CSV table of C-alpha atoms and ligand atoms in Angstrom, one decimal:
chain,number,residue,atom,x,y,z
A,378,MET,CA,-10.7,25.6,-18.6
A,379,MET,CA,-12.2,23.6,-21.4
A,380,ILE,CA,-15.2,21.5,-20.5
A,381,SER,CA,-13.9,18.5,-22.5
A,382,LYS,CA,-10.6,18.5,-20.4
A,383,LEU,CA,-12.6,18.7,-17.2
A,384,LEU,CA,-14.6,15.6,-18.2
A,385,GLN,CA,-11.6,13.8,-19.7
A,386,HIS,CA,-9.6,13.9,-16.5
A,387,ASP,CA,-12.5,13.8,-14.0
A,388,GLN,CA,-11.6,17.3,-12.8
A,389,HIS,CA,-14.0,17.9,-10.0
A,390,PHE,CA,-12.1,20.3,-7.7
A,391,LEU,CA,-12.9,20.3,-4.0
A,392,ASN,CA,-14.4,23.6,-2.8
A,393,ASN,CA,-14.8,22.8,0.9
A,394,ILE,CA,-11.8,23.1,3.2
A,395,ASN,CA,-13.5,21.0,5.8
A,396,VAL,CA,-13.3,17.9,3.6
A,397,VAL,CA,-9.5,18.7,3.3
A,398,LYS,CA,-9.2,18.9,7.0
A,399,ALA,CA,-11.1,15.7,7.6
A,400,SER,CA,-8.9,13.9,5.1
A,401,ILE,CA,-5.7,15.1,6.9
A,402,LYS,CA,-7.1,14.2,10.3
A,403,ALA,CA,-8.1,10.7,9.2
A,404,ALA,CA,-4.6,10.1,7.8
A,405,GLU,CA,-3.0,10.8,11.2
A,406,LEU,CA,0.0,12.5,9.5
A,407,ASN,CA,3.3,13.1,11.2
A,408,LYS,CA,6.6,14.6,10.2
A,409,ASN,CA,8.0,11.3,9.1
A,410,ASP,CA,5.3,10.6,6.6
A,411,THR,CA,5.8,10.7,2.8
A,412,VAL,CA,2.4,11.1,1.3
A,413,LEU,CA,1.4,10.2,-2.2
A,414,GLU,CA,-1.4,12.4,-3.7
A,415,ILE,CA,-3.0,11.3,-6.9
A,416,GLY,CA,-4.3,14.2,-9.0
A,417,PRO,CA,-3.4,17.4,-7.0
A,418,GLY,CA,-5.5,19.5,-9.4
A,419,LYS,CA,-5.1,23.1,-8.2
A,420,GLY,CA,-3.5,22.0,-5.0
A,421,ILE,CA,-6.2,22.6,-2.3
A,422,LEU,CA,-5.3,19.4,-0.6
A,423,THR,CA,-1.6,19.4,-1.5
A,424,THR,CA,-0.9,22.7,0.4
A,425,GLU,CA,-2.4,21.4,3.6
A,426,LEU,CA,-0.8,18.0,3.4
A,427,ALA,CA,2.6,19.6,3.0
A,428,LYS,CA,2.2,21.4,6.4
A,429,LYS,CA,1.6,18.1,8.2
A,430,CYS,CA,4.1,15.6,6.8
A,431,LYS,CA,7.8,15.3,5.7
A,432,GLU,CA,7.0,15.4,2.0
A,433,VAL,CA,4.3,15.1,-0.6
A,434,VAL,CA,4.8,13.3,-3.9
A,435,ALA,CA,1.9,14.3,-6.2
A,436,ILE,CA,1.2,12.8,-9.6
A,437,GLU,CA,-0.9,15.0,-12.0
A,438,ILE,CA,-1.8,14.0,-15.5
A,439,ASP,CA,-2.7,17.5,-16.7
A,440,GLU,CA,0.3,19.6,-17.5
A,441,SER,CA,-1.9,22.7,-18.0
A,442,LEU,CA,-2.2,22.9,-14.2
A,443,LYS,CA,1.6,23.5,-14.0
A,444,ALA,CA,1.3,27.3,-13.3
A,445,GLU,CA,-1.1,26.7,-10.3
A,446,LEU,CA,1.1,23.8,-9.0
A,447,ALA,CA,4.3,25.9,-9.3
A,448,LYS,CA,3.1,27.7,-6.1
A,449,MET,CA,3.4,24.6,-3.9
A,450,PRO,CA,5.6,24.5,-0.8
A,451,LYS,CA,9.2,23.2,-1.0
A,452,ASN,CA,8.4,19.8,0.4
A,453,VAL,CA,6.1,19.0,-2.5
A,454,GLU,CA,7.3,17.2,-5.6
A,455,ILE,CA,5.0,17.1,-8.6
A,456,LEU,CA,5.4,14.4,-11.2
A,457,TYR,CA,3.5,14.9,-14.4
A,458,GLY,CA,2.1,11.7,-16.0
A,459,ASN,CA,-0.4,8.9,-15.4
A,460,ALA,CA,-0.6,7.9,-11.8
A,461,LEU,CA,-1.4,4.3,-12.8
A,462,LYS,CA,2.0,4.1,-14.5
A,463,LEU,CA,4.0,6.2,-12.1
A,464,ILE,CA,2.7,4.8,-8.8
A,465,ASN,CA,5.1,1.8,-9.0
A,466,GLU,CA,8.1,4.2,-9.2
A,467,VAL,CA,7.5,6.4,-6.2
A,468,HIS,CA,8.1,5.8,-2.5
A,469,PHE,CA,5.5,6.7,0.1
A,470,ASN,CA,3.9,5.3,3.2
A,471,LYS,CA,0.5,7.0,3.1
A,472,ILE,CA,-1.9,8.1,0.3
A,473,VAL,CA,-4.3,11.0,0.6
A,474,ALA,CA,-6.2,11.9,-2.5
A,475,ASN,CA,-9.4,13.0,-4.1
A,476,ILE,CA,-9.1,10.5,-6.9
A,477,PRO,CA,-10.4,10.7,-10.4
A,478,TYR,CA,-13.4,8.4,-10.6
A,479,SER,CA,-12.4,6.8,-13.9
A,480,ILE,CA,-9.2,5.3,-12.5
A,481,THR,CA,-10.8,4.0,-9.2
A,482,GLU,CA,-10.9,0.3,-10.1
A,483,PRO,CA,-7.4,0.0,-11.7
A,484,LEU,CA,-6.0,2.1,-8.9
A,485,PHE,CA,-7.5,-0.3,-6.3
A,486,GLY,CA,-6.0,-3.1,-8.4
A,487,LYS,CA,-2.6,-1.5,-7.9
A,488,LEU,CA,-3.2,-1.0,-4.1
A,489,LEU,CA,-3.6,-4.8,-3.7
A,490,LYS,CA,0.0,-5.2,-4.7
A,491,LEU,CA,1.6,-2.2,-2.9
A,492,GLU,CA,2.8,-1.7,0.6
A,493,PHE,CA,1.4,1.3,2.5
A,494,GLU,CA,0.2,2.2,6.0
A,495,ALA,CA,-3.1,3.9,5.1
A,496,ALA,CA,-4.9,5.5,2.2
A,497,VAL,CA,-7.5,8.2,2.8
A,498,LEU,CA,-9.4,8.5,-0.4
A,499,LEU,CA,-12.4,10.3,-1.7
A,500,ILE,CA,-14.2,7.8,-3.9
A,501,GLY,CA,-17.6,7.7,-5.7
A,502,GLN,CA,-20.6,6.5,-3.7
A,503,ASN,CA,-21.1,3.7,-6.3
A,504,PHE,CA,-17.6,2.3,-5.7
A,505,TYR,CA,-18.0,2.6,-1.9
A,506,GLU,CA,-21.1,0.4,-2.2
A,507,LEU,CA,-19.2,-2.1,-4.3
A,508,LEU,CA,-16.5,-2.3,-1.6
A,509,ASN,CA,-19.1,-3.2,0.9
A,510,GLY,CA,-21.2,-5.5,-1.3
A,511,LYS,CA,-21.2,-9.2,-2.0
A,512,GLU,CA,-19.8,-9.1,-5.5
A,513,LYS,CA,-16.1,-9.1,-6.6
A,514,TRP,CA,-14.9,-5.9,-5.0
A,515,GLY,CA,-16.7,-6.7,-1.8
A,516,ILE,CA,-14.8,-10.0,-1.6
A,517,ILE,CA,-11.5,-8.4,-2.5
A,518,SER,CA,-11.8,-5.6,-0.1
A,519,LYS,CA,-12.6,-7.9,2.8
A,520,LEU,CA,-9.5,-10.0,2.0
A,521,PHE,CA,-7.1,-7.2,1.6
A,522,PHE,CA,-8.3,-4.1,3.6
A,523,GLU,CA,-10.2,-2.6,6.5
A,524,VAL,CA,-12.4,0.0,5.0
A,525,ASP,CA,-13.7,2.8,7.3
A,526,LYS,CA,-16.1,5.5,6.3
A,527,VAL,CA,-14.9,8.9,7.4
A,528,MET,CA,-17.8,11.0,6.1
A,529,ASP,CA,-20.2,11.4,3.2
A,530,VAL,CA,-19.2,14.1,0.8
A,531,PRO,CA,-22.2,15.3,-1.3
A,532,LYS,CA,-21.6,16.5,-4.9
A,533,ASP,CA,-22.0,20.2,-4.0
A,534,ASN,CA,-18.5,20.0,-2.3
A,535,PHE,CA,-17.0,19.9,-5.8
A,536,GLU,CA,-16.7,22.4,-8.7
A,537,PRO,CA,-17.9,21.4,-11.3
A,538,ARG,CA,-20.3,19.0,-9.6
A,539,PRO,CA,-19.9,15.4,-10.4
A,540,ARG,CA,-22.8,13.1,-11.3
A,541,THR,CA,-22.7,11.2,-8.0
A,542,ASP,CA,-22.0,11.9,-4.3
A,543,SER,CA,-18.7,10.8,-2.8
A,544,VAL,CA,-17.5,9.1,0.3
A,545,LEU,CA,-14.3,9.8,2.2
A,546,VAL,CA,-12.8,6.5,3.3
A,547,LYS,CA,-9.8,5.3,5.2
A,548,ILE,CA,-8.3,2.1,3.8
A,549,THR,CA,-5.7,0.1,5.9
A,550,PRO,CA,-4.2,-3.1,4.8
A,551,ARG,CA,-5.9,-6.0,6.7
A,552,LYS,CA,-4.1,-7.0,9.8
A,553,LYS,CA,-6.3,-9.9,10.9
A,554,LEU,CA,-4.7,-13.3,10.2
A,555,LEU,CA,-6.0,-15.1,7.1
A,556,SER,CA,-7.3,-18.6,7.0
A,557,GLU,CA,-5.8,-21.0,4.5
A,558,LYS,CA,-8.9,-20.6,2.3
A,559,GLU,CA,-8.5,-16.8,2.4
A,560,LYS,CA,-4.8,-17.0,1.6
A,561,ILE,CA,-5.6,-19.1,-1.5
A,562,MET,CA,-8.4,-16.6,-2.5
A,563,LYS,CA,-5.9,-13.7,-2.0
A,564,GLU,CA,-3.3,-15.4,-4.1
A,565,LEU,CA,-5.8,-16.1,-6.9
A,566,ILE,CA,-6.8,-12.5,-7.0
A,567,LEU,CA,-3.1,-11.4,-7.2
A,568,GLN,CA,-2.8,-13.8,-10.2
A,569,ASP,CA,-6.1,-12.7,-11.8
A,570,ASP,CA,-4.6,-12.3,-15.3
A,571,LYS,CA,-3.9,-16.1,-15.3
A,572,LYS,CA,-6.2,-19.0,-16.2
A,573,LEU,CA,-7.7,-20.5,-13.0
A,574,LYS,CA,-5.8,-23.7,-13.4
A,575,ASN,CA,-2.4,-21.9,-13.5
A,576,ALA,CA,-3.3,-19.4,-10.8
A,577,LEU,CA,-4.4,-22.2,-8.5
A,578,MET,CA,-1.3,-24.3,-9.2
A,579,PHE,CA,0.8,-21.3,-8.2
A,580,ALA,CA,-1.3,-20.4,-5.2
A,581,GLN,CA,-1.2,-24.0,-3.8
A,582,MET,CA,2.6,-24.2,-4.3
A,583,ARG,CA,3.1,-21.0,-2.4
A,584,ILE,CA,0.5,-21.3,0.4
A,585,ARG,CA,0.7,-25.1,1.0
A,586,ASN,CA,4.4,-25.2,0.3
A,587,ILE,CA,4.0,-28.2,-2.1
A,588,THR,CA,5.6,-29.1,-5.4
A,589,LYS,CA,4.1,-28.6,-8.9
A,590,ASN,CA,3.3,-32.3,-9.1
A,591,GLN,CA,1.7,-32.4,-5.7
A,592,ALA,CA,-0.4,-29.3,-6.6
A,593,ARG,CA,-1.5,-31.0,-9.9
A,594,GLU,CA,-2.5,-34.2,-7.9
A,595,GLU,CA,-4.6,-32.0,-5.6
A,596,MET,CA,-6.3,-30.3,-8.5
A,597,GLU,CA,-7.2,-33.6,-10.1
A,598,LYS,CA,-9.3,-34.3,-7.0
A,599,ILE,CA,-11.4,-31.2,-7.6
A,600,LYS,CA,-14.6,-31.7,-9.6
A,601,LEU,CA,-14.8,-28.7,-11.8
A,602,ALA,CA,-15.7,-28.5,-15.5
A,603,GLN,CA,-12.9,-27.8,-17.9
A,604,GLU,CA,-14.5,-24.5,-19.0
A,605,TRP,CA,-13.9,-23.1,-15.5
A,606,TRP,CA,-10.3,-24.2,-15.3
A,607,ASP,CA,-9.7,-22.3,-18.6
A,608,LYS,CA,-11.3,-19.1,-17.5
A,609,ARG,CA,-9.0,-16.2,-16.4
A,610,VAL,CA,-9.6,-15.3,-12.8
A,611,MET,CA,-10.4,-11.7,-13.7
A,612,HIS,CA,-13.3,-12.9,-15.9
A,613,LEU,CA,-15.1,-14.7,-13.0
A,614,SER,CA,-17.9,-12.7,-11.4
A,615,GLY,CA,-18.0,-12.5,-7.6
A,616,VAL,CA,-20.6,-15.3,-7.3
A,617,GLN,CA,-18.6,-17.5,-9.7
A,618,PHE,CA,-15.4,-16.8,-7.9
A,619,GLU,CA,-16.9,-17.9,-4.6
A,620,MET,CA,-18.5,-21.0,-6.2
A,621,VAL,CA,-15.2,-22.0,-7.7
A,622,VAL,CA,-13.3,-21.4,-4.4
A,623,LYS,CA,-15.9,-23.5,-2.6
A,624,GLU,CA,-15.2,-26.4,-4.9
A,625,ILE,CA,-11.5,-25.9,-4.5
A,626,VAL,CA,-11.0,-25.3,-0.8
A,627,GLY,CA,-14.4,-26.2,0.7
B,868,SAM,N1,-7.1,17.1,-5.7
B,868,SAM,C1,-7.8,18.1,-6.4
B,868,SAM,C2,-9.0,18.5,-5.6
B,868,SAM,O1,-9.4,17.8,-4.7
B,868,SAM,O2,-9.5,19.6,-5.9
B,868,SAM,C3,-8.3,17.6,-7.8
B,868,SAM,C4,-9.1,16.3,-7.7
B,868,SAM,S1,-9.9,15.9,-9.3
B,868,SAM,C5,-11.2,14.9,-8.8
B,868,SAM,C6,-8.8,14.7,-10.0
B,868,SAM,C7,-7.5,15.2,-10.4
B,868,SAM,O3,-6.8,14.0,-11.0
B,868,SAM,C8,-7.5,16.2,-11.6
B,868,SAM,O4,-6.5,17.2,-11.3
B,868,SAM,C9,-7.0,15.4,-12.8
B,868,SAM,O5,-6.3,16.2,-13.8
B,868,SAM,C10,-6.1,14.3,-12.2
B,868,SAM,N2,-6.0,13.1,-13.0
B,868,SAM,C11,-7.0,12.5,-13.7
B,868,SAM,N3,-6.6,11.3,-14.2
B,868,SAM,C12,-5.3,11.1,-13.7
B,868,SAM,C13,-4.3,10.1,-13.8
B,868,SAM,N4,-4.5,9.0,-14.5
B,868,SAM,N5,-3.1,10.3,-13.2
B,868,SAM,C14,-2.9,11.4,-12.5
B,868,SAM,N6,-3.8,12.4,-12.3
B,868,SAM,C15,-5.0,12.3,-12.9
């Protein structure tokens, strides 16, 4: 396979069946589960998933892997295309995947808006640290998910070797009840393409069940410079986001 393609699609194939087994065990699969796999590659994980669940829907961007993936069991459906586009069109209740590093952030952005029971994912060490840090992804992950480390997966478990080590994590949507402040923060994150003033207006109307005018009146009481109101939520750093939220909800 050409080196450029391996790099372009983050093709670091797992070479250790024990990591596959650990992923399947962590996902607690049963015969009612429909599992989404992102990037089946040559199918090392796909084949084992298929033995434990009702069906696997796998999305692979690289059509040159078709010959390898043609050997998959009958309960595996392979869709060719970009997982970031197709994920909204498929039905599943769990995700198990060794995901391509370069789509990690946008993929997690999608997970915030999707319903699922659990996602067992191999992610880069750097992103794992972000999920547990104090910056934006740390704040987001605490609001939306429980993140449990299953195991460290050093780079020699892949062929070719990636630049960084990986971590196998189990992500479950957060079940703990949210405070009003957390609900507003969550709503702001889900509206992160909007300017802060519009996102907050919408968040207050939804969470506090108030009218647009009432929301506007509430916002007039908040002492925040105009430049902050006009910033898009996605352009705030984690520290800025927390500072703004403190001004808004205390
Ligand atoms: N699951 C295989 C394994 O563990 O050996 C392959 C994992 S490899 C890290 C990532 C896989 O995702 C590759 O097969 C690559 O072609 C595929 N891929 C990369 N970007 C993708 C995208 N946007 N949508 C779907 N698949 C993608």
